[in-house]
Amino acid sequence: AARRVMAGSRTKKSGSKRQFVAMGAFENELGVQQPVGFWDPLGLSKDGDAAVFKRRRISEIKHGRISMLAAMGYITPTFAGKFPGYLSPSAGLKFADVPNGLAAISKVPVFGWIQIVVYALYVEASSLNFGYFDEANSKLVPGDYGWKPPLLATSVPELRKKRLNAELANGRLAMMAIIGMFFQDG
């Protein structure tokens, strides 16, 4: 049976009002799938803080998307080959010279890493609409980062929920897969 936990109590840090919900209130949230149902082995949601749960769900979707891209990026060069030409003409480094997996980290030139970091910061800032984290996260809907991919985005609520549930499941699998690939690389 669900019980109420600190409904509308004040936090010590900011004095702002936080919303706490009934224990067991997350069983109908996005990502709760059969046969496991709502699974929280570490008890991270036992305090019932809805804002913290929402932030974690937003992070889970984002990390799942990154992991799906990482897993594909990890295996694609093996099957599809690498780009022809030079990764860094000034260093004489060809794409074919860069190994797959974690070994590639040491081969990418410093300016390449600077480009990667700047682009990652831009993507992160644009997903928050160039706002501050707390302000922007409070306005975000899990899974909606302002970009509507063709054939995936929909305005039909049930279809959107079904697709986000599938994306969460695939993202969770991809997070485990990329960690397994890293581990296998040594």
Tab-separated table of C-alpha atoms in Angstrom, residues 56-186:
chain	number	residue	atom	x	y	z
A	56	ARG	CA	16.999	10.897	-13.392
A	57	ARG	CA	14.583	9.818	-16.124
A	58	ILE	CA	15.771	12.671	-18.384
A	59	SER	CA	19.370	11.601	-17.721
A	60	GLU	CA	18.546	7.952	-18.393
A	61	ILE	CA	17.036	8.752	-21.785
A	62	LYS	CA	19.974	10.982	-22.708
A	63	HIS	CA	22.580	8.421	-21.583
A	64	GLY	CA	20.680	5.686	-23.402
A	65	ARG	CA	20.779	7.677	-26.638
A	66	ILE	CA	24.489	8.348	-26.226
A	67	SER	CA	25.133	4.664	-25.487
A	68	MET	CA	23.173	3.543	-28.565
A	69	LEU	CA	25.298	5.848	-30.731
A	70	ALA	CA	28.484	4.715	-28.960
A	71	ALA	CA	27.679	1.022	-29.437
A	72	MET	CA	26.994	1.562	-33.128
A	73	GLY	CA	30.117	3.686	-33.487
A	74	TYR	CA	32.151	0.981	-31.792
A	75	ILE	CA	31.141	-1.832	-34.164
A	76	THR	CA	30.414	-0.010	-37.430
A	77	PRO	CA	34.053	0.445	-38.585
A	78	THR	CA	34.577	-3.308	-38.267
A	79	PHE	CA	31.748	-4.113	-40.671
A	80	ALA	CA	31.445	-1.021	-42.875
A	81	GLY	CA	35.088	0.046	-42.996
A	82	LYS	CA	36.557	3.459	-42.320
A	83	PHE	CA	36.463	6.743	-44.181
A	84	PRO	CA	39.061	7.169	-46.914
A	85	GLY	CA	41.561	9.980	-46.564
A	86	TYR	CA	43.122	11.784	-43.634
A	87	LEU	CA	41.820	12.386	-40.137
A	88	SER	CA	44.579	14.931	-39.633
A	89	PRO	CA	46.431	15.943	-42.795
A	90	SER	CA	48.944	18.054	-40.833
A	91	ALA	CA	49.855	15.039	-38.673
A	92	GLY	CA	49.708	12.626	-41.616
A	93	LEU	CA	47.114	10.541	-39.765
A	94	LYS	CA	44.720	8.535	-41.949
A	95	PHE	CA	41.355	7.236	-40.767
A	96	ALA	CA	42.628	3.731	-41.570
A	97	ASP	CA	45.497	4.250	-39.087
A	98	VAL	CA	43.142	4.767	-36.154
A	99	PRO	CA	42.358	1.486	-34.381
A	100	ASN	CA	38.870	0.501	-33.248
A	101	GLY	CA	37.741	0.765	-29.656
A	102	LEU	CA	39.499	2.392	-26.743
A	103	ALA	CA	42.867	2.259	-28.502
A	104	ALA	CA	41.635	5.108	-30.727
A	105	ILE	CA	41.671	7.535	-27.778
A	106	SER	CA	45.455	7.912	-27.857
A	107	LYS	CA	45.555	8.348	-31.649
A	108	VAL	CA	43.224	11.348	-31.955
A	109	PRO	CA	45.209	14.633	-32.038
A	110	VAL	CA	44.726	17.279	-29.320
A	111	PHE	CA	42.852	19.637	-31.659
A	112	GLY	CA	40.520	16.773	-32.549
A	113	TRP	CA	39.701	16.348	-28.850
A	114	ILE	CA	39.124	20.077	-28.517
A	115	GLN	CA	36.625	19.900	-31.395
A	116	ILE	CA	34.889	16.915	-29.792
A	117	VAL	CA	34.607	18.650	-26.402
A	118	VAL	CA	33.335	21.930	-27.898
A	119	TYR	CA	30.735	20.068	-29.953
A	120	ALA	CA	29.617	18.020	-26.922
A	121	LEU	CA	29.227	21.223	-24.885
A	122	TYR	CA	27.202	22.791	-27.684
A	123	VAL	CA	24.906	19.756	-27.907
A	124	GLU	CA	24.413	19.745	-24.125
A	125	ALA	CA	23.679	23.478	-24.023
A	126	SER	CA	21.287	23.277	-26.962
A	127	SER	CA	19.342	20.448	-25.320
A	128	LEU	CA	18.779	22.821	-22.388
A	129	ASN	CA	17.799	25.649	-24.770
A	130	PHE	CA	20.977	27.424	-23.636
A	131	GLY	CA	19.554	27.874	-20.132
A	132	TYR	CA	20.887	26.964	-16.715
A	133	PHE	CA	20.575	23.332	-15.623
A	134	ASP	CA	17.931	23.689	-12.889
A	135	GLU	CA	15.822	26.161	-14.835
A	136	ALA	CA	16.000	24.205	-18.085
A	137	ASN	CA	15.540	20.754	-16.521
A	138	SER	CA	12.372	21.884	-14.789
A	139	LYS	CA	10.865	22.709	-18.181
A	140	LEU	CA	12.016	19.560	-19.992
A	141	VAL	CA	9.763	16.635	-20.745
A	142	PRO	CA	11.686	13.350	-20.629
A	143	GLY	CA	12.757	12.456	-24.150
A	144	ASP	CA	11.942	15.846	-25.714
A	145	TYR	CA	15.063	17.812	-26.543
A	146	GLY	CA	13.548	20.040	-29.198
A	147	TRP	CA	14.549	17.883	-32.174
A	148	LYS	CA	11.856	15.868	-33.908
A	149	PRO	CA	13.497	12.984	-35.782
A	150	PRO	CA	11.545	11.946	-38.863
A	151	LEU	CA	9.634	8.643	-38.545
A	152	LEU	CA	10.179	8.625	-34.745
A	153	ALA	CA	8.542	11.804	-33.454
A	154	THR	CA	4.804	11.842	-33.017
A	155	SER	CA	2.186	13.968	-31.329
A	156	VAL	CA	-0.039	10.960	-30.532
A	157	PRO	CA	0.452	10.426	-26.760
A	158	GLU	CA	0.046	6.611	-26.689
A	159	LEU	CA	2.341	6.082	-29.669
A	160	ARG	CA	4.902	8.495	-28.169
A	161	LYS	CA	4.833	6.582	-24.873
A	162	LYS	CA	5.259	3.259	-26.691
A	163	ARG	CA	8.232	4.580	-28.665
A	164	LEU	CA	9.874	6.148	-25.596
A	165	ASN	CA	9.429	2.880	-23.682
A	166	ALA	CA	11.122	1.021	-26.529
A	167	GLU	CA	13.864	3.644	-26.599
A	168	LEU	CA	14.401	3.314	-22.840
A	169	ALA	CA	14.659	-0.481	-23.130
A	170	ASN	CA	17.089	-0.227	-26.052
A	171	GLY	CA	19.061	2.489	-24.252
A	172	ARG	CA	19.388	0.342	-21.130
A	173	LEU	CA	20.637	-2.538	-23.266
A	174	ALA	CA	23.061	-0.233	-25.094
A	175	MET	CA	24.464	1.086	-21.783
A	176	MET	CA	25.295	-2.487	-20.779
A	177	ALA	CA	26.576	-3.302	-24.279
A	178	ILE	CA	29.024	-0.406	-24.482
A	179	ILE	CA	30.364	-1.148	-21.006
A	180	GLY	CA	30.811	-4.779	-22.108
A	181	MET	CA	32.665	-3.624	-25.218
A	182	PHE	CA	34.945	-1.410	-23.124
A	183	PHE	CA	35.602	-4.302	-20.740
A	184	GLN	CA	36.336	-6.668	-23.624
A	185	ASP	CA	38.858	-4.177	-25.036
A	186	GLY	CA	40.747	-4.296	-21.762
